[in-house]
Amino acid sequence: FVSGCVKVWQCTACLKEVEWPETKCYARFLLVELDGPGRRKVRVPEDRALEYQLGVRWSFGQRVRVRPDGLSQHMWGTVHRCYKCGTCMRKGTQLTLRPTRCFVLLLTRDGSHGLDLSMVTHLFLLDKIWDTDVEQQVIARASRMGATGSVVVEQLIMAGTVEETLEELHRDHNTSSSEKVTAAESSVISTPHFATKRETQSDIRNTLRGEVADTVRGEVDGEVNGEVDGEMRGKARGNVHAGTQAVSRHTEVDAT
């Protein structure tokens, strides 16, 4: 897409060029019964029919004008069958470069992952992607680092179909959801109750911390006071006992 060249390999059955990385030939052929004597059936590529155009669908019994091999003019015939070549790429097949001027890159869901499309300028979504995350991922294929300009994204929807109705419902749903989210965020930010709640939680936390600290401090003070009182009582008892012994001794001396 960027270099202006594509890699191709040649099918050994129909001699058609197949763009790599496709490993199977999907060239379509028509089995046509020609008018005239013998009414012989010939196999011709679909692009040799004058009625051919991109995306055409053939039906059984359809009248077409085709040019068989070896003839320079078109002949009328009836379509009996439309089928694909289906030949697989053989191992060791050589790839060749074919110059091309590509302005449009068609992607399917299987071939759209992991691509760097930073060189594109317009992105057309043919099928509606109902998953918003997947849609943003597809858009990010083009609008990403390395992009040299803006990217225009267009969503194509068939008018007057169920798809259009679903798109309107989907758009209304997204709009209402975004409005609810915005309103919720603004109410949370602007409501003073949010700040009051945080302050109340902080006050409760500080109060609990103070009560716990006072309780611990009271227990520690009680233990210390109990130890001090015990020591003072022991000292007082010791002093009283010593005084009693001294008085008893003095009384014995006087009696003697």
PDB file of C-alpha atoms in Angstrom:
ATOM      1  CA  PHE A   1       0.000   0.000   0.000  1.00  0.00           C
ATOM      2  CA  VAL A   2       2.849   2.384   0.788  1.00  0.00           C
ATOM      3  CA  SER A   3       5.486   1.128  -1.680  1.00  0.00           C
ATOM      4  CA  GLY A   4       3.063   0.850  -4.608  1.00  0.00           C
ATOM      5  CA  CYS A   5       3.831  -2.855  -5.173  1.00  0.00           C
ATOM      6  CA  VAL A   6       2.059  -6.057  -4.182  1.00  0.00           C
ATOM      7  CA  LYS A   7       3.377  -9.603  -3.875  1.00  0.00           C
ATOM      8  CA  VAL A   8       1.617 -12.117  -6.114  1.00  0.00           C
ATOM      9  CA  TRP A   9       1.903 -15.788  -7.001  1.00  0.00           C
ATOM     10  CA  GLN A  10       0.548 -17.580 -10.074  1.00  0.00           C
ATOM     11  CA  CYS A  11      -2.057 -20.310  -9.798  1.00  0.00           C
ATOM     12  CA  THR A  12      -0.956 -23.477 -11.564  1.00  0.00           C
ATOM     13  CA  ALA A  13      -4.531 -24.449 -12.518  1.00  0.00           C
ATOM     14  CA  CYS A  14      -6.015 -21.271 -13.969  1.00  0.00           C
ATOM     15  CA  LEU A  15      -2.814 -19.206 -14.367  1.00  0.00           C
ATOM     16  CA  LYS A  16      -4.397 -16.318 -12.478  1.00  0.00           C
ATOM     17  CA  GLU A  17      -2.293 -14.058 -10.260  1.00  0.00           C
ATOM     18  CA  VAL A  18      -3.208 -14.239  -6.578  1.00  0.00           C
ATOM     19  CA  GLU A  19      -2.164 -11.544  -4.133  1.00  0.00           C
ATOM     20  CA  TRP A  20      -0.154 -12.770  -1.174  1.00  0.00           C
ATOM     21  CA  PRO A  21      -0.760 -13.554   1.749  1.00  0.00           C
ATOM     22  CA  GLU A  22      -3.737 -15.384   0.240  1.00  0.00           C
ATOM     23  CA  THR A  23      -2.708 -19.028  -0.125  1.00  0.00           C
ATOM     24  CA  LYS A  24      -5.766 -20.139  -2.081  1.00  0.00           C
ATOM     25  CA  CYS A  25      -6.970 -19.096  -5.525  1.00  0.00           C
ATOM     26  CA  TYR A  26     -10.467 -17.636  -5.436  1.00  0.00           C
ATOM     27  CA  ALA A  27     -10.775 -16.823  -9.147  1.00  0.00           C
ATOM     28  CA  ARG A  28     -14.348 -17.418 -10.316  1.00  0.00           C
ATOM     29  CA  PHE A  29     -15.315 -19.266 -13.485  1.00  0.00           C
ATOM     30  CA  LEU A  30     -18.522 -19.776 -15.405  1.00  0.00           C
ATOM     31  CA  LEU A  31     -19.660 -23.019 -16.982  1.00  0.00           C
ATOM     32  CA  VAL A  32     -21.628 -21.782 -19.975  1.00  0.00           C
ATOM     33  CA  GLU A  33     -23.605 -23.749 -22.557  1.00  0.00           C
ATOM     34  CA  LEU A  34     -23.101 -21.967 -25.865  1.00  0.00           C
ATOM     35  CA  ASP A  35     -25.877 -21.449 -28.373  1.00  0.00           C
ATOM     36  CA  GLY A  36     -25.598 -23.051 -31.754  1.00  0.00           C
ATOM     37  CA  PRO A  37     -25.010 -26.522 -33.135  1.00  0.00           C
ATOM     38  CA  GLY A  38     -23.821 -29.020 -30.565  1.00  0.00           C
ATOM     39  CA  ARG A  39     -24.561 -26.689 -27.634  1.00  0.00           C
ATOM     40  CA  ARG A  40     -21.172 -27.383 -26.152  1.00  0.00           C
ATOM     41  CA  LYS A  41     -20.218 -26.310 -22.636  1.00  0.00           C
ATOM     42  CA  VAL A  42     -17.128 -24.188 -22.024  1.00  0.00           C
ATOM     43  CA  ARG A  43     -15.403 -22.912 -18.903  1.00  0.00           C
ATOM     44  CA  VAL A  44     -14.488 -19.239 -19.052  1.00  0.00           C
ATOM     45  CA  PRO A  45     -13.318 -16.722 -16.422  1.00  0.00           C
ATOM     46  CA  GLU A  46     -16.156 -14.525 -15.290  1.00  0.00           C
ATOM     47  CA  ASP A  47     -14.356 -11.364 -16.412  1.00  0.00           C
ATOM     48  CA  ARG A  48     -14.675 -12.550 -20.047  1.00  0.00           C
ATOM     49  CA  ALA A  49     -18.431 -12.081 -19.900  1.00  0.00           C
ATOM     50  CA  LEU A  50     -19.735  -8.746 -21.116  1.00  0.00           C
ATOM     51  CA  GLU A  51     -22.187  -8.675 -18.202  1.00  0.00           C
ATOM     52  CA  TYR A  52     -19.344  -8.858 -15.689  1.00  0.00           C
ATOM     53  CA  GLN A  53     -18.931  -6.122 -13.118  1.00  0.00           C
ATOM     54  CA  LEU A  54     -17.417  -5.996  -9.658  1.00  0.00           C
ATOM     55  CA  GLY A  55     -19.583  -7.891  -7.178  1.00  0.00           C
ATOM     56  CA  VAL A  56     -21.906  -9.397  -9.779  1.00  0.00           C
ATOM     57  CA  ARG A  57     -23.906 -12.502  -8.824  1.00  0.00           C
ATOM     58  CA  TRP A  58     -24.611 -15.125 -11.407  1.00  0.00           C
ATOM     59  CA  SER A  59     -27.736 -17.263 -11.469  1.00  0.00           C
ATOM     60  CA  PHE A  60     -28.553 -20.567 -13.116  1.00  0.00           C
ATOM     61  CA  GLY A  61     -30.064 -20.085 -16.565  1.00  0.00           C
ATOM     62  CA  GLN A  62     -28.841 -16.507 -16.910  1.00  0.00           C
ATOM     63  CA  ARG A  63     -28.138 -15.402 -20.476  1.00  0.00           C
ATOM     64  CA  VAL A  64     -24.608 -14.076 -20.975  1.00  0.00           C
ATOM     65  CA  ARG A  65     -22.213 -13.229 -23.791  1.00  0.00           C
ATOM     66  CA  VAL A  66     -18.795 -14.801 -23.302  1.00  0.00           C
ATOM     67  CA  ARG A  67     -15.605 -15.148 -25.315  1.00  0.00           C
ATOM     68  CA  PRO A  68     -14.244 -18.707 -25.176  1.00  0.00           C
ATOM     69  CA  ASP A  69     -10.572 -19.539 -25.677  1.00  0.00           C
ATOM     70  CA  GLY A  70      -9.480 -19.371 -29.291  1.00  0.00           C
ATOM     71  CA  LEU A  71     -12.280 -17.062 -30.366  1.00  0.00           C
ATOM     72  CA  SER A  72     -12.084 -13.331 -30.928  1.00  0.00           C
ATOM     73  CA  GLN A  73     -15.795 -12.622 -30.707  1.00  0.00           C
ATOM     74  CA  HIS A  74     -18.406 -13.099 -27.970  1.00  0.00           C
ATOM     75  CA  MET A  75     -21.089 -15.726 -28.184  1.00  0.00           C
ATOM     76  CA  TRP A  76     -24.406 -16.083 -26.433  1.00  0.00           C
ATOM     77  CA  GLY A  77     -24.833 -18.817 -23.888  1.00  0.00           C
ATOM     78  CA  THR A  78     -26.623 -19.942 -20.738  1.00  0.00           C
ATOM     79  CA  VAL A  79     -24.982 -20.113 -17.312  1.00  0.00           C
ATOM     80  CA  HIS A  80     -25.064 -23.618 -15.851  1.00  0.00           C
ATOM     81  CA  ARG A  81     -22.705 -23.136 -12.948  1.00  0.00           C
ATOM     82  CA  CYS A  82     -20.497 -20.573 -11.191  1.00  0.00           C
ATOM     83  CA  TYR A  83     -17.583 -21.844  -9.076  1.00  0.00           C
ATOM     84  CA  LYS A  84     -14.197 -20.878  -7.707  1.00  0.00           C
ATOM     85  CA  CYS A  85     -10.834 -22.316  -8.690  1.00  0.00           C
ATOM     86  CA  GLY A  86      -9.878 -23.358  -5.143  1.00  0.00           C
ATOM     87  CA  THR A  87      -6.255 -24.302  -5.981  1.00  0.00           C
ATOM     88  CA  CYS A  88      -3.906 -23.934  -2.996  1.00  0.00           C
ATOM     89  CA  MET A  89      -0.496 -22.338  -3.129  1.00  0.00           C
ATOM     90  CA  ARG A  90       2.214 -24.969  -3.411  1.00  0.00           C
ATOM     91  CA  LYS A  91       5.198 -25.063  -1.117  1.00  0.00           C
ATOM     92  CA  GLY A  92       8.165 -23.262  -2.636  1.00  0.00           C
ATOM     93  CA  THR A  93       6.106 -21.092  -4.991  1.00  0.00           C
ATOM     94  CA  GLN A  94       8.017 -17.947  -5.911  1.00  0.00           C
ATOM     95  CA  LEU A  95       6.508 -14.563  -5.139  1.00  0.00           C
ATOM     96  CA  THR A  96       6.839 -11.711  -7.595  1.00  0.00           C
ATOM     97  CA  LEU A  97       6.250  -7.981  -7.244  1.00  0.00           C
ATOM     98  CA  ARG A  98       3.564  -6.339  -9.310  1.00  0.00           C
ATOM     99  CA  PRO A  99       3.437  -2.520  -9.538  1.00  0.00           C
ATOM    100  CA  THR A 100       0.087  -1.067  -8.652  1.00  0.00           C
ATOM    101  CA  ARG A 101      -1.433   2.271  -7.804  1.00  0.00           C
ATOM    102  CA  CYS A 102      -3.633   1.616  -4.812  1.00  0.00           C
ATOM    103  CA  PHE A 103      -5.837   4.386  -3.446  1.00  0.00           C
ATOM    104  CA  VAL A 104      -8.383   2.229  -1.639  1.00  0.00           C
ATOM    105  CA  LEU A 105      -7.616  -0.569   0.824  1.00  0.00           C
ATOM    106  CA  LEU A 106     -10.487  -2.963   1.560  1.00  0.00           C
ATOM    107  CA  LEU A 107     -10.216  -4.758   4.886  1.00  0.00           C
ATOM    108  CA  THR A 108     -12.255  -7.583   6.348  1.00  0.00           C
ATOM    109  CA  ARG A 109     -12.512  -8.416  10.024  1.00  0.00           C
ATOM    110  CA  ASP A 110      -9.938 -11.214   9.676  1.00  0.00           C
ATOM    111  CA  GLY A 111      -7.316  -8.957   8.085  1.00  0.00           C
ATOM    112  CA  SER A 112      -7.798  -5.764  10.064  1.00  0.00           C
ATOM    113  CA  HIS A 113      -5.982  -6.609  13.310  1.00  0.00           C
ATOM    114  CA  GLY A 114      -2.516  -5.309  14.081  1.00  0.00           C
ATOM    115  CA  LEU A 115      -2.246  -3.089  10.986  1.00  0.00           C
ATOM    116  CA  ASP A 116      -0.539   0.292  10.849  1.00  0.00           C
ATOM    117  CA  LEU A 117      -2.749   2.503   8.667  1.00  0.00           C
ATOM    118  CA  SER A 118      -1.238   5.820   9.718  1.00  0.00           C
ATOM    119  CA  MET A 119      -0.891   6.831   6.044  1.00  0.00           C
ATOM    120  CA  VAL A 120      -4.626   6.868   5.246  1.00  0.00           C
ATOM    121  CA  THR A 121      -6.699  10.058   5.195  1.00  0.00           C
ATOM    122  CA  HIS A 122     -10.251   8.666   5.035  1.00  0.00           C
ATOM    123  CA  LEU A 123     -11.753   5.672   6.814  1.00  0.00           C
ATOM    124  CA  PHE A 124     -15.137   4.333   5.629  1.00  0.00           C
ATOM    125  CA  LEU A 125     -16.944   1.831   7.859  1.00  0.00           C
ATOM    126  CA  LEU A 126     -19.293  -0.215   5.655  1.00  0.00           C
ATOM    127  CA  ASP A 127     -20.653  -2.445   8.423  1.00  0.00           C
ATOM    128  CA  LYS A 128     -21.858  -1.008  11.694  1.00  0.00           C
ATOM    129  CA  ILE A 129     -19.721  -2.098  14.645  1.00  0.00           C
ATOM    130  CA  TRP A 130     -22.061  -2.263  17.636  1.00  0.00           C
ATOM    131  CA  ASP A 131     -19.265  -2.812  20.145  1.00  0.00           C
ATOM    132  CA  THR A 132     -17.879   0.657  20.930  1.00  0.00           C
ATOM    133  CA  ASP A 133     -14.509  -0.699  22.085  1.00  0.00           C
ATOM    134  CA  VAL A 134     -14.004  -2.618  18.836  1.00  0.00           C
ATOM    135  CA  GLU A 135     -15.032   0.439  16.817  1.00  0.00           C
ATOM    136  CA  GLN A 136     -12.480   2.607  18.622  1.00  0.00           C
ATOM    137  CA  GLN A 137      -9.821  -0.040  17.996  1.00  0.00           C
ATOM    138  CA  VAL A 138     -10.587  -0.011  14.261  1.00  0.00           C
ATOM    139  CA  ILE A 139     -10.359   3.787  14.152  1.00  0.00           C
ATOM    140  CA  ALA A 140      -7.092   3.624  16.090  1.00  0.00           C
ATOM    141  CA  ARG A 141      -5.583   1.670  13.172  1.00  0.00           C
ATOM    142  CA  ALA A 142      -5.444   4.985  11.275  1.00  0.00           C
ATOM    143  CA  SER A 143      -5.495   7.647  13.974  1.00  0.00           C
ATOM    144  CA  ARG A 144      -2.280   6.720  15.722  1.00  0.00           C
ATOM    145  CA  MET A 145       1.357   7.749  16.143  1.00  0.00           C
ATOM    146  CA  GLY A 146       2.985   8.456  12.792  1.00  0.00           C
ATOM    147  CA  ALA A 147      -0.100   9.960  11.173  1.00  0.00           C
ATOM    148  CA  THR A 148       0.859  13.047   9.167  1.00  0.00           C
ATOM    149  CA  GLY A 149      -2.614  14.587   9.042  1.00  0.00           C
ATOM    150  CA  SER A 150      -6.185  14.336  10.221  1.00  0.00           C
ATOM    151  CA  VAL A 151      -8.266  11.226   9.530  1.00  0.00           C
ATOM    152  CA  VAL A 152     -11.890  11.483   8.395  1.00  0.00           C
ATOM    153  CA  VAL A 153     -14.083   8.595   9.604  1.00  0.00           C
ATOM    154  CA  GLU A 154     -17.383   7.939   7.811  1.00  0.00           C
ATOM    155  CA  GLN A 155     -19.994   5.387   8.887  1.00  0.00           C
ATOM    156  CA  LEU A 156     -22.116   4.222   5.924  1.00  0.00           C
ATOM    157  CA  ILE A 157     -25.642   3.022   6.708  1.00  0.00           C
ATOM    158  CA  MET A 158     -28.323   1.944   4.238  1.00  0.00           C
ATOM    159  CA  ALA A 159     -31.239   4.376   4.446  1.00  0.00           C
ATOM    160  CA  GLY A 160     -34.717   3.048   5.107  1.00  0.00           C
ATOM    161  CA  THR A 161     -33.547  -0.257   6.589  1.00  0.00           C
ATOM    162  CA  VAL A 162     -33.535  -1.901   9.998  1.00  0.00           C
ATOM    163  CA  GLU A 163     -29.872  -0.941  10.287  1.00  0.00           C
ATOM    164  CA  GLU A 164     -30.808   2.750  10.265  1.00  0.00           C
ATOM    165  CA  THR A 165     -33.386   2.218  13.015  1.00  0.00           C
ATOM    166  CA  LEU A 166     -30.884   0.297  15.142  1.00  0.00           C
ATOM    167  CA  GLU A 167     -28.324   3.040  14.611  1.00  0.00           C
ATOM    168  CA  GLU A 168     -30.753   5.688  15.879  1.00  0.00           C
ATOM    169  CA  LEU A 169     -31.581   3.582  18.944  1.00  0.00           C
ATOM    170  CA  HIS A 170     -27.897   2.949  19.564  1.00  0.00           C
ATOM    171  CA  ARG A 171     -27.087   6.670  19.253  1.00  0.00           C
ATOM    172  CA  ASP A 172     -29.915   7.655  21.637  1.00  0.00           C
ATOM    173  CA  HIS A 173     -28.778   5.040  24.138  1.00  0.00           C
ATOM    174  CA  ASN A 174     -25.176   6.276  24.062  1.00  0.00           C
ATOM    175  CA  THR A 175     -26.317   9.895  24.400  1.00  0.00           C
ATOM    176  CA  SER A 176     -28.523   9.163  27.414  1.00  0.00           C
ATOM    177  CA  SER A 177     -25.792   7.067  29.029  1.00  0.00           C
ATOM    178  CA  SER A 178     -23.178   9.794  28.569  1.00  0.00           C
ATOM    179  CA  GLU A 179     -25.583  12.419  29.980  1.00  0.00           C
ATOM    180  CA  LYS A 180     -26.259  10.278  33.047  1.00  0.00           C
ATOM    181  CA  VAL A 181     -22.544   9.753  33.638  1.00  0.00           C
ATOM    182  CA  THR A 182     -21.830  13.482  33.239  1.00  0.00           C
ATOM    183  CA  ALA A 183     -24.654  14.417  35.585  1.00  0.00           C
ATOM    184  CA  ALA A 184     -23.484  11.898  38.171  1.00  0.00           C
ATOM    185  CA  GLU A 185     -19.912  13.169  38.018  1.00  0.00           C
ATOM    186  CA  SER A 186     -20.987  16.815  38.317  1.00  0.00           C
ATOM    187  CA  SER A 187     -23.283  16.057  41.278  1.00  0.00           C
ATOM    188  CA  VAL A 188     -20.511  14.179  43.066  1.00  0.00           C
ATOM    189  CA  ILE A 189     -18.060  17.026  42.547  1.00  0.00           C
ATOM    190  CA  SER A 190     -20.428  19.941  43.300  1.00  0.00           C
ATOM    191  CA  THR A 191     -22.462  18.471  46.211  1.00  0.00           C
ATOM    192  CA  PRO A 192     -21.207  19.698  49.623  1.00  0.00           C
ATOM    193  CA  HIS A 193     -22.475  16.457  51.200  1.00  0.00           C
ATOM    194  CA  PHE A 194     -19.498  14.690  49.634  1.00  0.00           C
ATOM    195  CA  ALA A 195     -17.055  16.983  51.470  1.00  0.00           C
ATOM    196  CA  THR A 196     -19.152  16.831  54.682  1.00  0.00           C
ATOM    197  CA  LYS A 197     -19.089  13.045  54.519  1.00  0.00           C
ATOM    198  CA  ARG A 198     -15.336  13.040  54.194  1.00  0.00           C
ATOM    199  CA  GLU A 199     -15.000  15.487  57.085  1.00  0.00           C
ATOM    200  CA  THR A 200     -17.394  13.412  59.189  1.00  0.00           C
ATOM    201  CA  GLN A 201     -15.398  10.284  58.527  1.00  0.00           C
ATOM    202  CA  SER A 202     -12.226  12.155  59.484  1.00  0.00           C
ATOM    203  CA  ASP A 203     -13.797  13.433  62.698  1.00  0.00           C
ATOM    204  CA  ILE A 204     -15.009   9.957  63.646  1.00  0.00           C
ATOM    205  CA  ARG A 205     -11.566   8.548  62.949  1.00  0.00           C
ATOM    206  CA  ASN A 206      -9.887  11.220  65.117  1.00  0.00           C
ATOM    207  CA  THR A 207     -12.434  10.700  67.907  1.00  0.00           C
ATOM    208  CA  LEU A 208     -11.829   6.950  67.935  1.00  0.00           C
ATOM    209  CA  ARG A 209      -8.099   7.510  68.001  1.00  0.00           C
ATOM    210  CA  GLY A 210      -8.515   9.900  70.955  1.00  0.00           C
ATOM    211  CA  GLU A 211     -10.707   7.437  72.871  1.00  0.00           C
ATOM    212  CA  VAL A 212      -8.277   4.608  72.287  1.00  0.00           C
ATOM    213  CA  ALA A 213      -5.369   6.794  73.378  1.00  0.00           C
ATOM    214  CA  ASP A 214      -7.216   7.889  76.540  1.00  0.00           C
ATOM    215  CA  THR A 215      -8.103   4.285  77.380  1.00  0.00           C
ATOM    216  CA  VAL A 216      -4.519   3.128  76.926  1.00  0.00           C
ATOM    217  CA  ARG A 217      -3.235   6.102  78.911  1.00  0.00           C
ATOM    218  CA  GLY A 218      -5.702   5.385  81.735  1.00  0.00           C
ATOM    219  CA  GLU A 219      -4.672   1.751  81.907  1.00  0.00           C
ATOM    220  CA  VAL A 220      -1.006   2.679  81.992  1.00  0.00           C
ATOM    221  CA  ASP A 221      -1.593   5.355  84.678  1.00  0.00           C
ATOM    222  CA  GLY A 222      -3.640   2.897  86.733  1.00  0.00           C
ATOM    223  CA  GLU A 223      -0.883   0.321  86.613  1.00  0.00           C
ATOM    224  CA  VAL A 224       1.738   2.916  87.551  1.00  0.00           C
ATOM    225  CA  ASN A 225      -0.372   4.355  90.389  1.00  0.00           C
ATOM    226  CA  GLY A 226      -1.056   0.858  91.680  1.00  0.00           C
ATOM    227  CA  GLU A 227       2.643   0.057  91.734  1.00  0.00           C
ATOM    228  CA  VAL A 228       3.432   3.379  93.480  1.00  0.00           C
ATOM    229  CA  ASP A 229       0.679   2.881  96.069  1.00  0.00           C
ATOM    230  CA  GLY A 230       1.910  -0.629  96.754  1.00  0.00           C
ATOM    231  CA  GLU A 231       5.453   0.580  97.314  1.00  0.00           C
ATOM    232  CA  MET A 232       4.295   3.407  99.611  1.00  0.00           C
ATOM    233  CA  ARG A 233       2.104   1.037 101.638  1.00  0.00           C
ATOM    234  CA  GLY A 234       5.021  -1.377 102.014  1.00  0.00           C
ATOM    235  CA  LYS A 235       7.291   1.434 103.197  1.00  0.00           C
ATOM    236  CA  ALA A 236       4.643   2.670 105.666  1.00  0.00           C
ATOM    237  CA  ARG A 237       4.140  -0.795 107.084  1.00  0.00           C
ATOM    238  CA  GLY A 238       7.885  -1.146 107.449  1.00  0.00           C
ATOM    239  CA  ASN A 239       8.136   2.175 109.293  1.00  0.00           C
ATOM    240  CA  VAL A 240       5.245   1.322 111.615  1.00  0.00           C
ATOM    241  CA  HIS A 241       6.746  -2.093 112.373  1.00  0.00           C
ATOM    242  CA  ALA A 242      10.152  -0.515 113.129  1.00  0.00           C
ATOM    243  CA  GLY A 243       8.532   2.094 115.419  1.00  0.00           C
ATOM    244  CA  THR A 244       6.597  -0.576 117.269  1.00  0.00           C
ATOM    245  CA  GLN A 245       9.757  -2.552 117.892  1.00  0.00           C
ATOM    246  CA  ALA A 246      11.557   0.585 119.156  1.00  0.00           C
ATOM    247  CA  VAL A 247       8.745   1.408 121.605  1.00  0.00           C
ATOM    248  CA  SER A 248       8.720  -2.161 122.888  1.00  0.00           C
ATOM    249  CA  ARG A 249      12.419  -2.033 123.429  1.00  0.00           C
ATOM    250  CA  HIS A 250      12.184   1.281 125.320  1.00  0.00           C
ATOM    251  CA  THR A 251       9.473  -0.076 127.589  1.00  0.00           C
ATOM    252  CA  GLU A 252      11.580  -3.089 128.492  1.00  0.00           C
ATOM    253  CA  VAL A 253      14.524  -0.825 129.382  1.00  0.00           C
ATOM    254  CA  ASP A 254      12.379   1.336 131.696  1.00  0.00           C
ATOM    255  CA  ALA A 255      10.958  -1.647 133.469  1.00  0.00           C
ATOM    256  CA  THR A 256      14.433  -2.951 134.153  1.00  0.00           C
TER     257      THR A 256
END
